[in-house]
XYZ file of C-alpha atoms in Angstrom:
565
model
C 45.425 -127.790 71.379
C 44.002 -124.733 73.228
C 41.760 -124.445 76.145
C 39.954 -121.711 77.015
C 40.929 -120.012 80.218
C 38.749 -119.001 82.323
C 37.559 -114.971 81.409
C 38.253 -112.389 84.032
C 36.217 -109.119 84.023
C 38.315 -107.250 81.588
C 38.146 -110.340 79.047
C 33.668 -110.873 79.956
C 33.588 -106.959 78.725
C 35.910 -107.604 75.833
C 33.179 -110.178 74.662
C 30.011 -107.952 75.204
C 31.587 -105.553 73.062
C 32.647 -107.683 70.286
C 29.010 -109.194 70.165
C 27.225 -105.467 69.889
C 30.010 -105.055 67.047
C 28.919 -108.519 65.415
C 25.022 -107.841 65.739
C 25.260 -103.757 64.227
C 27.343 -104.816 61.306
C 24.632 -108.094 61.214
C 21.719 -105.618 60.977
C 23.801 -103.437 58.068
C 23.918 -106.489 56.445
C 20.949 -107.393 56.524
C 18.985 -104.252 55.547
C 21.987 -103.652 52.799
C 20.293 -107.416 51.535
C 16.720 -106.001 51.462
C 17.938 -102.735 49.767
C 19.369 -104.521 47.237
C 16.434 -106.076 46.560
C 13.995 -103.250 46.656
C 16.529 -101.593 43.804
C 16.850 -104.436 41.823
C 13.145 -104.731 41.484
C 12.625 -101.313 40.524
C 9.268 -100.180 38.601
C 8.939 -104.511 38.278
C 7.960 -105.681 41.645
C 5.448 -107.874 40.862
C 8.363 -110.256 39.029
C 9.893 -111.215 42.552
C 7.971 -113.598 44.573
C 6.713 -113.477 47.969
C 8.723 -115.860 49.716
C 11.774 -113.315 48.790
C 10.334 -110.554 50.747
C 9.546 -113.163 53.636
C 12.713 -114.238 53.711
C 14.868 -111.007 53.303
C 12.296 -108.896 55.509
C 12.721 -111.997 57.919
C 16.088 -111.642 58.333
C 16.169 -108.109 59.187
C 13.430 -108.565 61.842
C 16.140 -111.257 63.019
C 18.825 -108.886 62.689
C 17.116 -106.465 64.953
C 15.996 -108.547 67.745
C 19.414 -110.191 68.148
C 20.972 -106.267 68.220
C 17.851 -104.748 70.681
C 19.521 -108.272 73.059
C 22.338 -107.848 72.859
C 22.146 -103.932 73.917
C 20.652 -105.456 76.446
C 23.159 -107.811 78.051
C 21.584 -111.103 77.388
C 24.014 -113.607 77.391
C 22.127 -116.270 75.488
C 22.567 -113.605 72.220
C 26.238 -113.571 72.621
C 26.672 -117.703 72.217
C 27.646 -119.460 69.353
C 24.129 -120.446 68.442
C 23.632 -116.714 66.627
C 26.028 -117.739 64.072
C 24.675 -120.961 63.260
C 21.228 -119.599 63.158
C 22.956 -116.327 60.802
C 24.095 -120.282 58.276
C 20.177 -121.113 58.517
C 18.932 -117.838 57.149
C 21.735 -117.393 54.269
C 20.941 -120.909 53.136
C 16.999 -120.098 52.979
C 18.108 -116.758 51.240
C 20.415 -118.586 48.683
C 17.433 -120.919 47.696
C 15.118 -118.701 47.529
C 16.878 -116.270 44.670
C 19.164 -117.551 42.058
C 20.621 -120.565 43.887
C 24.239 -121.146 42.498
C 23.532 -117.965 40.614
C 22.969 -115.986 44.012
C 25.892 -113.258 44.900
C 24.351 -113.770 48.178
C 26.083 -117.078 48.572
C 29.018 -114.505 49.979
C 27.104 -113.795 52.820
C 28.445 -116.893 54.150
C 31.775 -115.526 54.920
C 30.124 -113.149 57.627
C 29.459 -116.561 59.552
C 33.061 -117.886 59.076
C 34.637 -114.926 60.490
C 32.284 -114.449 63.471
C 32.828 -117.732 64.607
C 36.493 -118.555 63.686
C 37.392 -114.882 65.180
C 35.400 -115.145 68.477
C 35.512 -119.031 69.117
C 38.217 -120.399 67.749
C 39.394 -122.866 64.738
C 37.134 -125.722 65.442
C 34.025 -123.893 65.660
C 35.094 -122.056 62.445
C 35.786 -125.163 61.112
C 32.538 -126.456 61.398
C 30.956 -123.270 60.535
C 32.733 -123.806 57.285
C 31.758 -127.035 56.405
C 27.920 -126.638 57.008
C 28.523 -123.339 54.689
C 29.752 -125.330 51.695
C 27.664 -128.077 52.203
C 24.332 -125.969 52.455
C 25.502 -123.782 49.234
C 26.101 -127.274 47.425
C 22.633 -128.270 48.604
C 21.202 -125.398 47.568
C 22.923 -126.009 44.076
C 21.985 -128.819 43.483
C 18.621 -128.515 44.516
C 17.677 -125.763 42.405
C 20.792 -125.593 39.598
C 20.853 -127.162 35.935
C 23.163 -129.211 34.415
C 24.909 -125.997 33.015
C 25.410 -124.722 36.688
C 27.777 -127.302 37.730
C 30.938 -125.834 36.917
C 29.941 -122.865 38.868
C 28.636 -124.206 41.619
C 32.048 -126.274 41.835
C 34.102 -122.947 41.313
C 32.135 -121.285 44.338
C 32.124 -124.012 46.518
C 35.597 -124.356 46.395
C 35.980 -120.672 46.525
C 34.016 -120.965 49.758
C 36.011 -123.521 51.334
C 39.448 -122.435 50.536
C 38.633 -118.787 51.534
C 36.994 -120.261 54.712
C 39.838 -122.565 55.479
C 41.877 -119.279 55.471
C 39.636 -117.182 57.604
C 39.510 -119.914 60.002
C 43.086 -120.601 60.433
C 43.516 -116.805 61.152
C 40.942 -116.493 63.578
C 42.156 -119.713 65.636
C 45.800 -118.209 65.336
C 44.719 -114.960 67.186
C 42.861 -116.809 70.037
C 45.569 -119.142 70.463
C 47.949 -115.768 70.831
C 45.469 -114.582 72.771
C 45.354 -117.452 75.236
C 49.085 -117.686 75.390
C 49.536 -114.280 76.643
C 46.659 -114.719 79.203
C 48.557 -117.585 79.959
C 51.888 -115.988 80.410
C 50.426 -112.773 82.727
C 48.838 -115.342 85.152
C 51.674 -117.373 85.696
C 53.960 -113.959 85.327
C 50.893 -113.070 88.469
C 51.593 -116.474 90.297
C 55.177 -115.705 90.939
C 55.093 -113.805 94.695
C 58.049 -114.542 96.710
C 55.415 -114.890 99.982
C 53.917 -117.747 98.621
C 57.320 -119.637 98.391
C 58.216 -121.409 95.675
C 55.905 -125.048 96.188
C 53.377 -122.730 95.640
C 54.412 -120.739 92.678
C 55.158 -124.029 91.109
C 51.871 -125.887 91.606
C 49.960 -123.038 90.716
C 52.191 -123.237 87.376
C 51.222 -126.993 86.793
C 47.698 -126.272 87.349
C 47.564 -123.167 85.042
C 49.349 -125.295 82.320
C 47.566 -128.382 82.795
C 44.344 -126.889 81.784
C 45.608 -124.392 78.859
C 46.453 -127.673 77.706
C 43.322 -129.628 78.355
C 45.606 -132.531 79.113
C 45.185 -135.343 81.239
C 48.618 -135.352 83.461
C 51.407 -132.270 83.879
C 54.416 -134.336 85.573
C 57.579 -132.130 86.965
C 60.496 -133.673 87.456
C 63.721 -132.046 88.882
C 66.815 -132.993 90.507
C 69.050 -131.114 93.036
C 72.550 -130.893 92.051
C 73.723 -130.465 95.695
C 71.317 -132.885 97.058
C 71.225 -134.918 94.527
C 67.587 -136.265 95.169
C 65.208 -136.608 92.618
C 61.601 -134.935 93.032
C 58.363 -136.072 91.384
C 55.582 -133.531 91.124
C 52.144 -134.660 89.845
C 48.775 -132.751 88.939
C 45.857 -134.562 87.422
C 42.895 -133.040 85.128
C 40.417 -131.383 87.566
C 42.732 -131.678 90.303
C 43.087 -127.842 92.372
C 46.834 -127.311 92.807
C 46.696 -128.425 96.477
C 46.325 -131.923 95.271
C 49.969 -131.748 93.583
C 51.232 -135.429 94.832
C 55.220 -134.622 95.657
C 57.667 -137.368 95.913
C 61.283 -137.507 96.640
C 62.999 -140.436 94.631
C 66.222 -141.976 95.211
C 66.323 -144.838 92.691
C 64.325 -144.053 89.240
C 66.736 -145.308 86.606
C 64.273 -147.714 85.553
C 61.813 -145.309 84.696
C 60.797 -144.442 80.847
C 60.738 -140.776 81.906
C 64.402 -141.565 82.895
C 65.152 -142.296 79.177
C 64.360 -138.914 78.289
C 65.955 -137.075 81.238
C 69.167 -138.362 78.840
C 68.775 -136.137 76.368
C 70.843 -133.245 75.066
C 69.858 -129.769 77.269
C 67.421 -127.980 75.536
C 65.582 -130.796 73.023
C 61.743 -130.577 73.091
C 59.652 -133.937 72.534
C 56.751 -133.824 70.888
C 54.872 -137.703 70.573
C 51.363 -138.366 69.018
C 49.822 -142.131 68.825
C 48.486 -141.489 65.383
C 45.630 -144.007 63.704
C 46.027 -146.356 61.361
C 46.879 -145.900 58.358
C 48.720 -142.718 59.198
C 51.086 -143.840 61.927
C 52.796 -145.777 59.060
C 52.690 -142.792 56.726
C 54.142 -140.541 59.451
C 56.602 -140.088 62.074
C 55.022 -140.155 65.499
C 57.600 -139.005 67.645
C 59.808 -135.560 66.858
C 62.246 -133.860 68.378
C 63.483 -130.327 68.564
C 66.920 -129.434 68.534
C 67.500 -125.638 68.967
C 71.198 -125.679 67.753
C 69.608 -127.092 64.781
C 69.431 -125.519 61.338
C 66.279 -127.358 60.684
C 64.697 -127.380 64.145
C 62.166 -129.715 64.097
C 63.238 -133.945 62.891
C 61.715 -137.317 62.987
C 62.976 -139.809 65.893
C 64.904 -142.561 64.972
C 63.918 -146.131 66.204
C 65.369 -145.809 69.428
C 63.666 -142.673 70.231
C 60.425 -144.087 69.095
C 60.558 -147.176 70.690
C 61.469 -144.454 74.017
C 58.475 -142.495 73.214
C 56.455 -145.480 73.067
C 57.320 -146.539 76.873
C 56.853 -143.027 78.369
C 53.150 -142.905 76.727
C 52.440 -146.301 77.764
C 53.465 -145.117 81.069
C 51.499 -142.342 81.545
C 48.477 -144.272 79.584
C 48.432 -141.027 76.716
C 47.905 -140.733 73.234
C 50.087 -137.840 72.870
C 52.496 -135.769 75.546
C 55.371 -133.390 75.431
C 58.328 -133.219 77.368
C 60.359 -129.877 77.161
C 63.342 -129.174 79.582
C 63.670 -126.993 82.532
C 65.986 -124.226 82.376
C 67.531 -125.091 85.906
C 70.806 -123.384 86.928
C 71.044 -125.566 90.328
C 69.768 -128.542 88.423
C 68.332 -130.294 85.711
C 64.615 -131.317 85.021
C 61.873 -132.318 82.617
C 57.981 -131.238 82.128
C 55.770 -133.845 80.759
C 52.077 -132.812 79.633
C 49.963 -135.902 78.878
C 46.752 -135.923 77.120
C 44.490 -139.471 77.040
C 42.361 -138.148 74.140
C 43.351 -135.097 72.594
C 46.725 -134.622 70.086
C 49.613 -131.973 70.338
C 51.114 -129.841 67.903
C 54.698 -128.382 67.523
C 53.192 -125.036 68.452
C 52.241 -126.295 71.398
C 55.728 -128.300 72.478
C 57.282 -124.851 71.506
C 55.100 -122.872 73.607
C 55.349 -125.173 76.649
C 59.182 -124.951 76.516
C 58.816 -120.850 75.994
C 56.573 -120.960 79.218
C 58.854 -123.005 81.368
C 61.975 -120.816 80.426
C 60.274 -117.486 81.942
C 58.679 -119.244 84.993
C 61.263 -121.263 85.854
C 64.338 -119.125 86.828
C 61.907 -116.560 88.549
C 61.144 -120.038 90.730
C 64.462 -120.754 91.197
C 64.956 -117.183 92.598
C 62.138 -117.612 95.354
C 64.056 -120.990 96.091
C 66.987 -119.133 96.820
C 65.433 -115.972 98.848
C 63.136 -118.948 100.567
C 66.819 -120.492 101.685
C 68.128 -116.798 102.866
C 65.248 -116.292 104.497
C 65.342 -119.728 106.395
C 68.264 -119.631 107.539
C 68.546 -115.904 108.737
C 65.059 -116.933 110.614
C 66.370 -119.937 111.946
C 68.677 -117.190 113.739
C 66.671 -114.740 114.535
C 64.225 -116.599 116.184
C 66.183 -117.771 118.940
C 67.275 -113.971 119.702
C 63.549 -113.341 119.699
C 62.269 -116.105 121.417
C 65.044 -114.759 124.522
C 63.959 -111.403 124.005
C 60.165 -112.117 124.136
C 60.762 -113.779 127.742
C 62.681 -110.893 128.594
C 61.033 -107.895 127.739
C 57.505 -109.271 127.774
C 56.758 -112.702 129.754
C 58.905 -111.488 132.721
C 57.167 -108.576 133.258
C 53.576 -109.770 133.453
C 54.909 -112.521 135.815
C 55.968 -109.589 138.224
C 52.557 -108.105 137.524
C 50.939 -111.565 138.492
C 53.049 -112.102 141.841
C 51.875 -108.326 142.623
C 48.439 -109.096 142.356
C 48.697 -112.497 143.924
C 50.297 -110.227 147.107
C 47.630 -107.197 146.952
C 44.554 -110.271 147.011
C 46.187 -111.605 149.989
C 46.572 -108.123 151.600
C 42.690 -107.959 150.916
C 40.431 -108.741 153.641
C 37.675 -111.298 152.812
C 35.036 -108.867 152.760
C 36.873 -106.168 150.448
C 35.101 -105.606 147.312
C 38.333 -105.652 145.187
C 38.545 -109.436 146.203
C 36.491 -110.716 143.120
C 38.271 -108.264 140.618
C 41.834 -108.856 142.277
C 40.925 -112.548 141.603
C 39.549 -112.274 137.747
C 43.186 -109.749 137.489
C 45.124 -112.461 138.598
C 43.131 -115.126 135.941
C 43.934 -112.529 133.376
C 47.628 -112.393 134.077
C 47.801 -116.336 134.336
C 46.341 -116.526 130.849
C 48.482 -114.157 129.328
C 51.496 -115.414 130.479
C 50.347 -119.017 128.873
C 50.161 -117.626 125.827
C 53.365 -115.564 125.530
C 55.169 -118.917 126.913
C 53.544 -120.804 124.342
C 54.255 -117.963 121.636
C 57.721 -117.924 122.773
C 58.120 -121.966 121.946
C 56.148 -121.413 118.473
C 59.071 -119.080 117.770
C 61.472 -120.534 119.221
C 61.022 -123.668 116.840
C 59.197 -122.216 113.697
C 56.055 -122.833 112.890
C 55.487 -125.397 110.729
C 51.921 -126.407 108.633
C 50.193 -123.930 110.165
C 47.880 -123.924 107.414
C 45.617 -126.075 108.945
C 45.841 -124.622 112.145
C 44.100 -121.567 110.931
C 40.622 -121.840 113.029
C 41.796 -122.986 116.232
C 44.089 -120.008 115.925
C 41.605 -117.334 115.415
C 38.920 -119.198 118.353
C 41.923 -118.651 120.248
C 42.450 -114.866 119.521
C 38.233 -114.834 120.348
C 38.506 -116.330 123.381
C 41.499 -114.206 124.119
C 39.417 -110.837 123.303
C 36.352 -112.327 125.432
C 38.261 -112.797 128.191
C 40.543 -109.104 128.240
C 37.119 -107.117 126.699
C 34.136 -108.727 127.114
C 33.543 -108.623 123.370
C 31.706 -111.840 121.853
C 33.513 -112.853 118.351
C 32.003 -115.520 116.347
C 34.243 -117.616 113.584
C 32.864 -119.217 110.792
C 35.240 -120.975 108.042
C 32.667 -121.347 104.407
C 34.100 -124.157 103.382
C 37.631 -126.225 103.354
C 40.753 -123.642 103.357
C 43.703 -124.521 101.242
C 46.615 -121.963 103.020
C 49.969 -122.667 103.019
C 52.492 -121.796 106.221
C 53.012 -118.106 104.891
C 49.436 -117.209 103.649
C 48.404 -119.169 107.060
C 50.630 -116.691 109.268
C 50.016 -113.568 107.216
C 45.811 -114.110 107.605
C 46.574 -114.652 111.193
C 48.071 -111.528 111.449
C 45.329 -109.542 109.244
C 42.923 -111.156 111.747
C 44.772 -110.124 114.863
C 45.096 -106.286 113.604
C 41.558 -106.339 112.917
C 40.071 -107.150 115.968
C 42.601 -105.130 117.962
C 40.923 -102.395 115.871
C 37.247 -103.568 117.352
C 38.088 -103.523 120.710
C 40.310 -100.048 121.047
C 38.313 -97.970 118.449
C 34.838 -99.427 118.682
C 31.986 -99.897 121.646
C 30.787 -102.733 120.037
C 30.013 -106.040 122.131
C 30.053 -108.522 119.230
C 31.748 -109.069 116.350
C 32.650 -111.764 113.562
C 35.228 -113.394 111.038
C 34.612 -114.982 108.537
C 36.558 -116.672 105.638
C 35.940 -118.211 102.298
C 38.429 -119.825 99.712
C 36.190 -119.266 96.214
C 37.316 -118.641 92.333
C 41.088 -118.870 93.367
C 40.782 -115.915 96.125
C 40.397 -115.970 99.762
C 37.986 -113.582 101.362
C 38.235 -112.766 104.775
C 35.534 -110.535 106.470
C 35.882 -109.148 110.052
C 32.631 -107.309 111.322
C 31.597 -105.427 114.699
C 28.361 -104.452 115.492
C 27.316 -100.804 115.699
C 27.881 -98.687 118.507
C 26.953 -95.297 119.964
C 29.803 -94.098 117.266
C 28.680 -92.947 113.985
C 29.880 -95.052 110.783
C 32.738 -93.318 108.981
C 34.803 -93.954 106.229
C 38.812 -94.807 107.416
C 41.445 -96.554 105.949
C 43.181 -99.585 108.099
C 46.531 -98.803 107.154
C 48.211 -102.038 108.593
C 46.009 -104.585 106.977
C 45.745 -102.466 103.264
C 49.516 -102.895 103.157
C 49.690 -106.444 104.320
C 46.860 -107.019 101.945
C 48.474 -105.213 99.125
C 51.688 -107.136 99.909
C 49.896 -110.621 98.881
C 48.666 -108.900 95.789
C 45.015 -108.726 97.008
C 43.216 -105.694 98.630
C 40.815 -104.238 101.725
C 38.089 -101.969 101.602
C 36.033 -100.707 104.409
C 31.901 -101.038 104.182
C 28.821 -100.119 106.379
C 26.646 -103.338 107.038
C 23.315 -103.194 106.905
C 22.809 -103.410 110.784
C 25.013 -100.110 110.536
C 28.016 -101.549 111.773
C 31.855 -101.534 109.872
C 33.289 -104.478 107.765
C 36.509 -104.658 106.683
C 36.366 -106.656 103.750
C 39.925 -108.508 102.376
C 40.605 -110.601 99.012
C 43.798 -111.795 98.444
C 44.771 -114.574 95.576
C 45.854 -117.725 96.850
């Protein structure tokens, strides 16, 4: 089973060009057709009937309005409708010449490689069928009793050649998909998104190249010893991954399997009646193996059986997780579909390059923790040190120069809104200090009271309005959460010491797996130029994403951030 993935920029070009390709060697075909015909008239065109030049001049007039639209970009002449229309026309062409006698019958293979080549082996496959069975309709319509042999031979013909095609065509998409598959995940793997992250973006990748139902990831600890359940339905985003720490799970069918020999794949279909008595439902794959791939014996089937009942499939695969601090299982369910050994083999081939790469995160995650865990303390000291000390002697010199001040002096009111200033400041650094001091935790959801904080912060210090608008629900974890924070921070500070502007805005959006971020001043006396914000391109650039720098329509200066979440 393959699913297609959704097509990035790169691929959506890939695809235009393909279909101009398609449509130019459709319109050669088609006038090669009508040039045939216009020779093998000759001085005797009277002999071939009207409805041949309607339906080979036809075709050529079809020909060149599906080229002239697809030049043009339309998307509707780039579908899989074009080939089924290009099954129409041949079949009016065959009927209207020879019939089973027609060479033309061949220009059915230019509809079995279109669509097996650009959409796979089930459209092919389809494509293939309606061929033979509108060239046998066409035969038998129109043939004699002498034709039948022939019309058997190039049916067949048709069929077996188009069974061929097809099975290349879905081979090179599926290879195709499965190194899409491998760069994204190969993409998802950035040690600042920790390794909960890396892994449910992993589940969610693999749960829809596999069009299944459930993708189940279960691991255990070998110093803990604690079992962890991760679970991701269909449709689910990968911040709906349902994670579970089990201590007693001995009971459980997916237990059963956890008892096999390191590095067997499972591979179970619930085949229909009459062939799940004909066939072996359940296989395993044994590396070590000279023969690789064998049928399950009773036990294993009957184990098979309770792990789909369990997860309410008709088919799943469970391939093993090459752990070095543990051991661990995948299981990807489907309710409707069926797997193939390709597929179990692939799955297994995709967990052994994500999974060690994961395990390394894990362990720089730990470093990390536990040097922070450290170094926050130290910081947290030297923050009340260096920085909240100081502004408290600031605040106790402005609290003595108001009282200095007679009622009437003019300073009063500004000594006053000083002293306000100072108060809030040192608030914040105290409560920075503690946020420090004990790590902050899910601060993912803390995002906007963070950044109306920062607003109100730059209000009260600059006088500069900043609106905050979220576009919808924000899935951040703790690390994306701090790093946006930060991007935020940088770029205000840049609004109130470079700019004169008296408003400004953020705004953020979580769309098409990327978060956006946009942070926007109004223009000033100053003159729009074109800079670089070194700080938040290399914070940016650090996350994988990027920042570019615009003029707004009003005139003032956005600085514009994606990153991939």
């Amino acid at each position: 089973m393959l699913a297609h993935t959704t097509a990035a920029p790169d691929a959506d070009t890939g695809v235009a060009a393909d279909a101009l390709m398609v449509a130019r060697m459709r319109l050669v075909l088609s006038v090669s057709a009508l040039l045939a015909v216009v020779v093998d008239a000759g001085d005797h065109r009277e002999h071939i009937h009207g409805t041949v030049w309607l339906a080979f001049c036809g075709y050529v007039l079809h020909s060149l309005l599906v080229y002239a639209c697809t030049r043009m970009g339309r998307p509707y002449f780039q579908g899989k409708v074009i080939h089924w229309s290009d099954v129409l026309w041949f079949t009016l062409i065959i009927f209207v010449t020879d019939g089973v006698q027609s060479l033309f019958f061949l220009f059915y293979f230019f509809a079995i490689l279109t669509s097996a080549f650009r959409w796979g082996f089930e459209e092919g496959a389809r494509v293939t069928v309606a061929s033979v069975a509108s060239f046998a309709a066409c035969g038998l319509a129109t043939s004699t009793g002498n034709d039948a042999p022939q019309l058997l031979m190039r049916s067949t013909f048709l069929l077996a050649l188009g069974h061929m095609i097809v099975h290349w065509g879905g081979s090179k998409l599926g290879l195709q998909r499965r190194l899409a598959l491998l760069g994204d995940v190969s993409q998802l793997s950035n040690p600042r998104f920790g390794a909960g992250r890396t892994i449910a973006r992993t589940m969610e990748k693999t749960l829809a190249f596999f069009r299944a139902s459930h993708c189940i990831l279960l691991t255990r600890d070998t110093a803990s010893g604690n079992w962890v359940l991760r679970t991701l339905r269909k449709n689910d985003a990968c911040e709906h991954v349902s994670v579970e720490t089990i201590g007693r799970i001995a009971e459980s069918p997916l237990m059963a399997l956890m008892a096999l020999p390191t590095g067997q794949t499972v591979l179970s279909n619930r085949l229909p009646w009459p062939l799940s008595r004909l066939c072996a439902q359940s296989h395993v794959f044994e590396p070590a193996a000279a023969a690789g791939w064998r049928a399950e014996d009773e036990e294993g089937a009957q184990r098979c059986e309770a792990v789909a009942a369990m997860l309410e499939a008709r088919a799943f695969i469970s391939a093993p997780l090459p752990m070095r601090l543990g051991e661990g299982r995948v299981f990807v369910s489907s309710r409707d579909g069926l797997f193939n050994k390709p597929d179990a083999l692939f799955l297994t081939h995709l967990m052994e390059q994500i999974f060690p790469i994961i395990e390394t995160i894990e362990v720089l995650d730990r470093m990390a923790s536990e040097a922070a865990t450290a170094e926050r303390l130290k910081f947290a000291l030297d923050l009340h040190d260096t920085a909240v000390q100081p502004y408290i002697g600031l605040r106790m010199g402005l609290c003595a120069l108001r009282r200095k001040a007679a009622a009437d002096n003019p300073l009063s009111e500004d000594l006053e809104k000083l002293t306000d200033v100072a108060d809030g400041v040192i608030a914040d650094l105290r409560r920075y200090a503690g946020e420090v001091r004990q790590g902050a935790n899910g601060c993912g959801g803390l995002v906007l009271p963070q950044l109306h904080r920062q607003a109100a912060r730059i209000k009260g210090l600059y006088g500069i309005d900043i609106a905050v608008a979220v576009d919808g629900p924000l899935h951040l974890d703790d690390r994306v959460s701090a790093e946006v924070l930060q991007l935020v921070g940088e770029g205000l500070n840049n609004i109130c010491k470079h700019t004169q502007a008296r408003r400004g805005s953020v705004r953020l959006a979580c769309s098409n797996g990327r978060l956006h971020v946009r942070i926007e001043n109004e223009a000033g006396q100053e003159s729009f130029t074109r800079f670089r914000p070194h700080s938040i391109t290399e914070r940016a650039a650090a996350l994988g994403g990027r920042a570019q720098v615009r003029q707004c329509e009003s005139g003032g200066t956005a600085v514009l951030v994606e990153i991939p979440i």
